[in-house]
């Protein structure tokens, strides 16, 4: 089916008490693996692109892969732009066929973040695509952005309510203590804050920094209102290790063999997450 926006699938997840996995693709093969996992489990799925990946391949190539892979697929697939600080890149991606974008103004003061997010919302609304935005600052490294632990700060519930009242969002990413990349210690999540923000804003919450969270933490976050769960670092590891492990084990120089192993590794790990998030069988 044609690529879809977040709006038909996240409100359904919010009411159904499950979450839709949002997996960062690297290339054609990883995109194929992500969509295959979703098809096998009849799950809706979000394929996300970092700005770095968009710059590496170009918008047109990525959009054409997604159309080619998602077009004949029976499951709803969203093409989403992850953490973008640049309105010009948002515009390019929307023009190329992305069905969802995230504007990330979280490093800016509240008023400026809101004003820029509202501009992104106008662009998204004009094109009929969905918008995600961030408040507070999520720690760790994502794309070209690095937020040191001491600079990460949680979203304030009062400001979160004000933010969501003033801009139409399909997904809201308040910082609640998760971090991008590999956790150095036990992550300390502010579950009470997540519960309050999800309840008072009513907007489906996007959980960032999914790699390394325990199954119990995922279940708790989803029960409290997270309808979109982001996984990136785990895909990067599966991408590299899936290929390299096969090569080391078989000393194989036919690239299609390790490539097949890489696709299978990513497919399996994405499928495990889809099952855990409860979105299997929810494609309809
Ligand atoms: P991880 O890299 O920790 O999985 O986080 C992904 C993410 O939140 C992308 O925005």
mmCIF file of C-alpha atoms and ligand atoms in Angstrom:
data_model
loop_
_atom_site.group_PDB
_atom_site.id
_atom_site.type_symbol
_atom_site.label_atom_id
_atom_site.label_comp_id
_atom_site.label_asym_id
_atom_site.label_seq_id
_atom_site.Cartn_x
_atom_site.Cartn_y
_atom_site.Cartn_z
ATOM 1 C CA UNK A 1 0.000 0.000 0.000
ATOM 2 C CA UNK A 2 1.159 3.612 -0.381
ATOM 3 C CA UNK A 3 3.235 5.022 2.493
ATOM 4 C CA UNK A 4 1.056 6.266 5.356
ATOM 5 C CA UNK A 5 1.393 9.046 7.950
ATOM 6 C CA UNK A 6 1.592 8.530 11.730
ATOM 7 C CA UNK A 7 -2.008 9.589 12.211
ATOM 8 C CA UNK A 8 -3.881 6.483 11.303
ATOM 9 C CA UNK A 9 -1.503 4.213 13.233
ATOM 10 C CA UNK A 10 -0.439 6.037 16.416
ATOM 11 C CA UNK A 11 -3.931 6.936 17.708
ATOM 12 C CA UNK A 12 -4.885 3.267 17.139
ATOM 13 C CA UNK A 13 -1.825 2.170 19.141
ATOM 14 C CA UNK A 14 -2.630 4.678 21.895
ATOM 15 C CA UNK A 15 -6.159 3.324 22.328
ATOM 16 C CA UNK A 16 -5.089 -0.281 21.805
ATOM 17 C CA UNK A 17 -2.356 -0.110 24.467
ATOM 18 C CA UNK A 18 0.509 -1.090 22.173
ATOM 19 C CA UNK A 19 3.322 0.762 20.396
ATOM 20 C CA UNK A 20 4.512 0.905 16.811
ATOM 21 C CA UNK A 21 8.245 0.307 16.368
ATOM 22 C CA UNK A 22 10.242 3.019 14.600
ATOM 23 C CA UNK A 23 13.478 1.582 13.248
ATOM 24 C CA UNK A 24 16.304 3.623 11.705
ATOM 25 C CA UNK A 25 17.233 2.290 8.276
ATOM 26 C CA UNK A 26 20.768 2.444 6.869
ATOM 27 C CA UNK A 27 20.258 1.425 3.239
ATOM 28 C CA UNK A 28 18.026 -0.611 0.917
ATOM 29 C CA UNK A 29 18.851 -3.951 2.593
ATOM 30 C CA UNK A 30 18.073 -2.760 6.118
ATOM 31 C CA UNK A 31 14.820 -1.178 4.910
ATOM 32 C CA UNK A 32 13.858 -4.491 3.317
ATOM 33 C CA UNK A 33 14.642 -6.312 6.577
ATOM 34 C CA UNK A 34 12.510 -3.927 8.656
ATOM 35 C CA UNK A 35 9.503 -4.153 6.331
ATOM 36 C CA UNK A 36 9.849 -7.952 6.017
ATOM 37 C CA UNK A 37 9.678 -8.308 9.802
ATOM 38 C CA UNK A 38 6.522 -6.176 9.857
ATOM 39 C CA UNK A 39 4.937 -8.188 7.033
ATOM 40 C CA UNK A 40 5.633 -11.514 8.711
ATOM 41 C CA UNK A 41 3.937 -10.265 11.882
ATOM 42 C CA UNK A 42 1.238 -8.247 10.111
ATOM 43 C CA UNK A 43 2.305 -5.126 11.979
ATOM 44 C CA UNK A 44 2.326 -1.444 11.083
ATOM 45 C CA UNK A 45 5.891 -0.127 11.042
ATOM 46 C CA UNK A 46 7.795 3.156 10.950
ATOM 47 C CA UNK A 47 11.005 3.303 8.908
ATOM 48 C CA UNK A 48 13.000 6.323 10.059
ATOM 49 C CA UNK A 49 15.930 8.109 8.488
ATOM 50 C CA UNK A 50 18.523 10.200 10.297
ATOM 51 C CA UNK A 51 19.479 13.457 8.601
ATOM 52 C CA UNK A 52 22.978 12.023 8.150
ATOM 53 C CA UNK A 53 21.565 9.061 6.208
ATOM 54 C CA UNK A 54 19.426 11.399 4.086
ATOM 55 C CA UNK A 55 22.534 13.426 3.240
ATOM 56 C CA UNK A 56 24.510 10.237 2.461
ATOM 57 C CA UNK A 57 22.072 8.726 -0.051
ATOM 58 C CA UNK A 58 19.963 11.719 -1.068
ATOM 59 C CA UNK A 59 16.190 12.079 -0.658
ATOM 60 C CA UNK A 60 15.229 10.693 -4.055
ATOM 61 C CA UNK A 61 17.010 7.343 -3.623
ATOM 62 C CA UNK A 62 15.590 6.685 -0.141
ATOM 63 C CA UNK A 63 12.068 7.680 -1.149
ATOM 64 C CA UNK A 64 12.219 5.398 -4.195
ATOM 65 C CA UNK A 65 13.401 2.415 -2.073
ATOM 66 C CA UNK A 66 10.576 2.956 0.354
ATOM 67 C CA UNK A 67 7.982 3.230 -2.388
ATOM 68 C CA UNK A 68 9.316 0.102 -4.047
ATOM 69 C CA UNK A 69 9.376 -1.929 -0.828
ATOM 70 C CA UNK A 70 6.204 -0.587 0.818
ATOM 71 C CA UNK A 71 4.124 -0.313 -2.375
ATOM 72 C CA UNK A 72 3.346 -4.034 -2.801
ATOM 73 C CA UNK A 73 3.348 -4.615 0.981
ATOM 74 C CA UNK A 74 0.042 -5.358 2.761
ATOM 75 C CA UNK A 75 1.186 -3.579 5.962
ATOM 76 C CA UNK A 76 1.144 0.188 6.624
ATOM 77 C CA UNK A 77 4.641 1.673 6.399
ATOM 78 C CA UNK A 78 5.524 5.218 7.483
ATOM 79 C CA UNK A 79 8.604 6.980 6.111
ATOM 80 C CA UNK A 80 9.651 9.266 8.971
ATOM 81 C CA UNK A 81 12.490 11.800 9.255
ATOM 82 C CA UNK A 82 14.161 11.486 12.678
ATOM 83 C CA UNK A 83 15.590 14.480 14.662
ATOM 84 C CA UNK A 84 15.824 17.290 12.135
ATOM 85 C CA UNK A 85 16.875 20.798 13.166
ATOM 86 C CA UNK A 86 16.817 22.207 9.657
ATOM 87 C CA UNK A 87 13.497 23.327 8.146
ATOM 88 C CA UNK A 88 15.024 23.218 4.644
ATOM 89 C CA UNK A 89 15.787 19.480 5.008
ATOM 90 C CA UNK A 90 12.241 18.927 6.283
ATOM 91 C CA UNK A 91 10.919 20.669 3.191
ATOM 92 C CA UNK A 92 13.110 18.544 0.874
ATOM 93 C CA UNK A 93 12.040 15.305 2.520
ATOM 94 C CA UNK A 94 8.358 16.232 2.379
ATOM 95 C CA UNK A 95 8.712 17.109 -1.314
ATOM 96 C CA UNK A 96 10.445 13.752 -1.964
ATOM 97 C CA UNK A 97 7.636 11.742 -0.353
ATOM 98 C CA UNK A 98 8.310 11.384 3.398
ATOM 99 C CA UNK A 99 4.979 10.910 5.157
ATOM 100 C CA UNK A 100 6.173 12.060 8.574
ATOM 101 C CA UNK A 101 8.879 14.353 9.964
ATOM 102 C CA UNK A 102 10.375 15.253 13.336
ATOM 103 C CA UNK A 103 11.444 18.797 14.013
ATOM 104 C CA UNK A 104 13.924 18.864 16.899
ATOM 105 C CA UNK A 105 14.244 22.314 18.443
ATOM 106 C CA UNK A 106 14.949 20.903 21.899
ATOM 107 C CA UNK A 107 18.331 22.654 22.233
ATOM 108 C CA UNK A 108 16.601 26.046 21.827
ATOM 109 C CA UNK A 109 14.803 28.027 24.526
ATOM 110 C CA UNK A 110 11.127 27.032 24.924
ATOM 111 C CA UNK A 111 9.591 29.942 22.950
ATOM 112 C CA UNK A 112 12.001 29.523 20.052
ATOM 113 C CA UNK A 113 11.502 25.748 19.956
ATOM 114 C CA UNK A 114 7.730 26.304 19.874
ATOM 115 C CA UNK A 115 7.912 28.994 17.162
ATOM 116 C CA UNK A 116 10.104 26.818 14.902
ATOM 117 C CA UNK A 117 7.992 23.724 15.566
ATOM 118 C CA UNK A 118 4.927 25.726 14.529
ATOM 119 C CA UNK A 119 6.631 26.556 11.237
ATOM 120 C CA UNK A 120 7.397 22.874 10.711
ATOM 121 C CA UNK A 121 3.755 22.101 11.549
ATOM 122 C CA UNK A 122 2.548 24.481 8.838
ATOM 123 C CA UNK A 123 4.812 22.784 6.292
ATOM 124 C CA UNK A 124 3.648 19.345 7.389
ATOM 125 C CA UNK A 125 -0.042 20.301 7.386
ATOM 126 C CA UNK A 126 0.187 21.781 3.886
ATOM 127 C CA UNK A 127 1.560 18.470 2.592
ATOM 128 C CA UNK A 128 -0.701 16.239 4.703
ATOM 129 C CA UNK A 129 2.230 14.632 6.538
ATOM 130 C CA UNK A 130 2.596 14.162 10.286
ATOM 131 C CA UNK A 131 4.875 15.937 12.730
ATOM 132 C CA UNK A 132 6.806 14.888 15.845
ATOM 133 C CA UNK A 133 8.600 17.357 18.131
ATOM 134 C CA UNK A 134 10.815 17.196 21.211
ATOM 135 C CA UNK A 135 10.824 19.025 24.527
ATOM 136 C CA UNK A 136 13.520 18.838 27.203
ATOM 137 C CA UNK A 137 16.778 17.346 25.969
ATOM 138 C CA UNK A 138 17.333 13.626 25.450
ATOM 139 C CA UNK A 139 20.912 12.655 26.312
ATOM 140 C CA UNK A 140 23.449 10.672 24.283
ATOM 141 C CA UNK A 141 24.542 10.730 20.654
ATOM 142 C CA UNK A 142 22.107 10.689 17.756
ATOM 143 C CA UNK A 143 23.193 11.618 14.253
ATOM 144 C CA UNK A 144 25.400 14.736 14.523
ATOM 145 C CA UNK A 145 23.904 15.728 17.859
ATOM 146 C CA UNK A 146 25.641 14.896 21.115
ATOM 147 C CA UNK A 147 24.071 15.810 24.454
ATOM 148 C CA UNK A 148 26.304 15.248 27.499
ATOM 149 C CA UNK A 149 24.659 13.711 30.583
ATOM 150 C CA UNK A 150 24.955 16.995 32.499
ATOM 151 C CA UNK A 151 23.177 18.871 29.673
ATOM 152 C CA UNK A 152 20.299 16.420 29.263
ATOM 153 C CA UNK A 153 17.199 17.644 31.073
ATOM 154 C CA UNK A 154 13.743 16.222 31.514
ATOM 155 C CA UNK A 155 10.658 17.817 29.990
ATOM 156 C CA UNK A 156 8.624 19.926 32.397
ATOM 157 C CA UNK A 157 4.945 18.767 32.448
ATOM 158 C CA UNK A 158 3.515 22.339 32.563
ATOM 159 C CA UNK A 159 5.621 23.355 29.560
ATOM 160 C CA UNK A 160 4.746 20.095 27.799
ATOM 161 C CA UNK A 161 1.030 20.889 28.106
ATOM 162 C CA UNK A 162 1.576 24.455 26.882
ATOM 163 C CA UNK A 163 3.702 23.202 23.963
ATOM 164 C CA UNK A 164 1.121 20.646 22.823
ATOM 165 C CA UNK A 165 -1.737 23.151 23.166
ATOM 166 C CA UNK A 166 0.042 25.475 20.781
ATOM 167 C CA UNK A 167 1.097 23.147 18.006
ATOM 168 C CA UNK A 168 -0.624 20.182 16.390
ATOM 169 C CA UNK A 169 1.599 17.121 16.856
ATOM 170 C CA UNK A 170 1.077 13.511 15.797
ATOM 171 C CA UNK A 171 3.796 12.373 18.213
ATOM 172 C CA UNK A 172 5.436 14.138 21.146
ATOM 173 C CA UNK A 173 8.929 13.298 22.433
ATOM 174 C CA UNK A 174 9.382 14.648 25.961
ATOM 175 C CA UNK A 175 12.749 13.853 27.546
ATOM 176 C CA UNK A 176 11.983 11.396 30.346
ATOM 177 C CA UNK A 177 15.446 10.067 31.181
ATOM 178 C CA UNK A 178 16.247 7.810 28.230
ATOM 179 C CA UNK A 179 19.349 8.439 26.095
ATOM 180 C CA UNK A 180 20.448 7.698 22.544
ATOM 181 C CA UNK A 181 23.255 5.180 22.029
ATOM 182 C CA UNK A 182 24.544 2.585 24.486
ATOM 183 C CA UNK A 183 23.575 3.174 28.149
ATOM 184 C CA UNK A 184 26.591 3.580 30.422
ATOM 185 C CA UNK A 185 24.651 2.516 33.517
ATOM 186 C CA UNK A 186 21.094 1.589 34.481
ATOM 187 C CA UNK A 187 18.824 4.176 32.802
ATOM 188 C CA UNK A 188 16.679 6.084 35.307
ATOM 189 C CA UNK A 189 13.345 6.863 33.745
ATOM 190 C CA UNK A 190 10.901 9.412 35.148
ATOM 191 C CA UNK A 191 7.787 7.225 34.828
ATOM 192 C CA UNK A 192 5.629 9.625 36.879
ATOM 193 C CA UNK A 193 6.529 12.441 34.500
ATOM 194 C CA UNK A 194 5.803 10.268 31.454
ATOM 195 C CA UNK A 195 2.395 9.333 32.904
ATOM 196 C CA UNK A 196 1.517 12.968 33.663
ATOM 197 C CA UNK A 197 2.659 14.290 30.273
ATOM 198 C CA UNK A 198 0.891 11.531 28.310
ATOM 199 C CA UNK A 199 -2.335 12.014 30.298
ATOM 200 C CA UNK A 200 -2.383 15.813 30.227
ATOM 201 C CA UNK A 201 -1.329 16.322 26.599
ATOM 202 C CA UNK A 202 -3.292 13.410 25.129
ATOM 203 C CA UNK A 203 -0.682 13.212 22.332
ATOM 204 C CA UNK A 204 0.851 9.803 21.480
ATOM 205 C CA UNK A 205 4.293 9.780 23.096
ATOM 206 C CA UNK A 206 7.458 8.828 21.178
ATOM 207 C CA UNK A 207 9.975 6.944 23.311
ATOM 208 C CA UNK A 208 13.523 7.738 22.200
ATOM 209 C CA UNK A 209 16.684 5.857 23.136
ATOM 210 C CA UNK A 210 15.126 2.412 22.834
ATOM 211 C CA UNK A 211 18.364 0.422 22.477
ATOM 212 C CA UNK A 212 19.283 -1.226 25.779
ATOM 213 C CA UNK A 213 16.002 -0.708 27.663
ATOM 214 C CA UNK A 214 14.690 -3.831 29.374
ATOM 215 C CA UNK A 215 11.497 -5.580 28.289
ATOM 216 C CA UNK A 216 9.837 -4.469 31.550
ATOM 217 C CA UNK A 217 10.757 -0.833 30.950
ATOM 218 C CA UNK A 218 9.313 -1.012 27.417
ATOM 219 C CA UNK A 219 6.083 -2.562 28.704
ATOM 220 C CA UNK A 220 5.744 0.049 31.430
ATOM 221 C CA UNK A 221 6.397 2.972 29.039
ATOM 222 C CA UNK A 222 3.863 1.617 26.544
ATOM 223 C CA UNK A 223 1.256 1.168 29.298
ATOM 224 C CA UNK A 224 1.852 4.799 30.322
ATOM 225 C CA UNK A 225 1.280 6.228 26.814
ATOM 226 C CA UNK A 226 4.283 5.601 24.546
ATOM 227 C CA UNK A 227 2.796 4.709 21.149
ATOM 228 C CA UNK A 228 6.007 5.039 19.091
ATOM 229 C CA UNK A 229 9.271 3.379 20.171
ATOM 230 C CA UNK A 230 12.544 4.343 18.475
ATOM 231 C CA UNK A 231 15.310 1.817 17.907
ATOM 232 C CA UNK A 232 18.456 2.923 16.095
ATOM 233 C CA UNK A 233 21.703 1.780 17.736
ATOM 234 C CA UNK A 234 20.538 -1.840 17.863
ATOM 235 C CA UNK A 235 19.928 -1.745 14.091
ATOM 236 C CA UNK A 236 23.427 -0.337 13.519
ATOM 237 C CA UNK A 237 24.939 -3.214 15.520
ATOM 238 C CA UNK A 238 22.822 -5.823 13.704
ATOM 239 C CA UNK A 239 23.768 -4.238 10.371
ATOM 240 C CA UNK A 240 27.522 -4.468 11.014
ATOM 241 C CA UNK A 241 27.614 -7.712 12.990
ATOM 242 C CA UNK A 242 25.155 -9.539 10.737
ATOM 243 C CA UNK A 243 27.520 -9.012 7.811
ATOM 244 C CA UNK A 244 30.873 -9.358 9.598
ATOM 245 C CA UNK A 245 29.963 -12.446 11.679
ATOM 246 C CA UNK A 246 28.931 -14.299 8.546
ATOM 247 C CA UNK A 247 32.151 -13.373 6.800
ATOM 248 C CA UNK A 248 34.303 -14.397 9.771
ATOM 249 C CA UNK A 249 32.512 -17.730 10.095
ATOM 250 C CA UNK A 250 32.513 -18.631 6.383
ATOM 251 C CA UNK A 251 35.389 -16.596 4.882
ATOM 252 C CA UNK A 252 32.913 -15.847 2.140
ATOM 253 C CA UNK A 253 33.706 -13.347 -0.632
ATOM 254 C CA UNK A 254 30.384 -13.598 -2.432
ATOM 255 C CA UNK A 255 28.826 -10.397 -1.015
ATOM 256 C CA UNK A 256 25.251 -11.598 -1.426
ATOM 257 C CA UNK A 257 25.785 -14.292 1.255
ATOM 258 C CA UNK A 258 26.790 -11.995 4.136
ATOM 259 C CA UNK A 259 24.228 -9.500 2.877
ATOM 260 C CA UNK A 260 21.550 -12.153 3.228
ATOM 261 C CA UNK A 261 22.808 -12.897 6.762
ATOM 262 C CA UNK A 262 22.703 -9.190 7.575
ATOM 263 C CA UNK A 263 19.109 -8.861 6.342
ATOM 264 C CA UNK A 264 18.099 -11.920 8.349
ATOM 265 C CA UNK A 265 19.791 -10.616 11.532
ATOM 266 C CA UNK A 266 18.029 -7.234 11.287
ATOM 267 C CA UNK A 267 14.700 -8.895 10.407
ATOM 268 C CA UNK A 268 14.918 -11.174 13.463
ATOM 269 C CA UNK A 269 15.789 -8.367 15.891
ATOM 270 C CA UNK A 270 13.090 -6.054 14.497
ATOM 271 C CA UNK A 271 10.547 -8.898 14.741
ATOM 272 C CA UNK A 272 11.440 -9.467 18.412
ATOM 273 C CA UNK A 273 10.794 -5.801 19.145
ATOM 274 C CA UNK A 274 7.508 -5.755 17.203
ATOM 275 C CA UNK A 275 6.297 -8.726 19.279
ATOM 276 C CA UNK A 276 7.400 -7.050 22.497
ATOM 277 C CA UNK A 277 5.710 -3.739 21.622
ATOM 278 C CA UNK A 278 2.423 -5.544 20.962
ATOM 279 C CA UNK A 279 1.907 -4.333 17.400
ATOM 280 C CA UNK A 280 1.929 -7.811 15.781
ATOM 281 C CA UNK A 281 -1.391 -8.505 14.063
ATOM 282 C CA UNK A 282 -2.390 -4.800 14.141
ATOM 283 C CA UNK A 283 -1.734 -4.041 10.467
ATOM 284 C CA UNK A 284 -5.401 -3.755 9.607
HETATM 285 P P1 LIG B 1 18.790 4.369 20.175
HETATM 286 O O1 LIG B 1 19.910 4.671 19.234
HETATM 287 O O2 LIG B 1 19.208 4.418 21.598
HETATM 288 O O3 LIG B 1 18.073 3.121 19.827
HETATM 289 O O4 LIG B 1 17.732 5.563 20.034
HETATM 290 C C1 LIG B 1 17.017 5.701 18.850
HETATM 291 C C2 LIG B 1 16.285 6.985 18.786
HETATM 292 O O5 LIG B 1 15.692 7.441 19.733
HETATM 293 C C3 LIG B 1 16.294 7.670 17.494
HETATM 294 O O6 LIG B 1 15.704 8.928 17.545
#
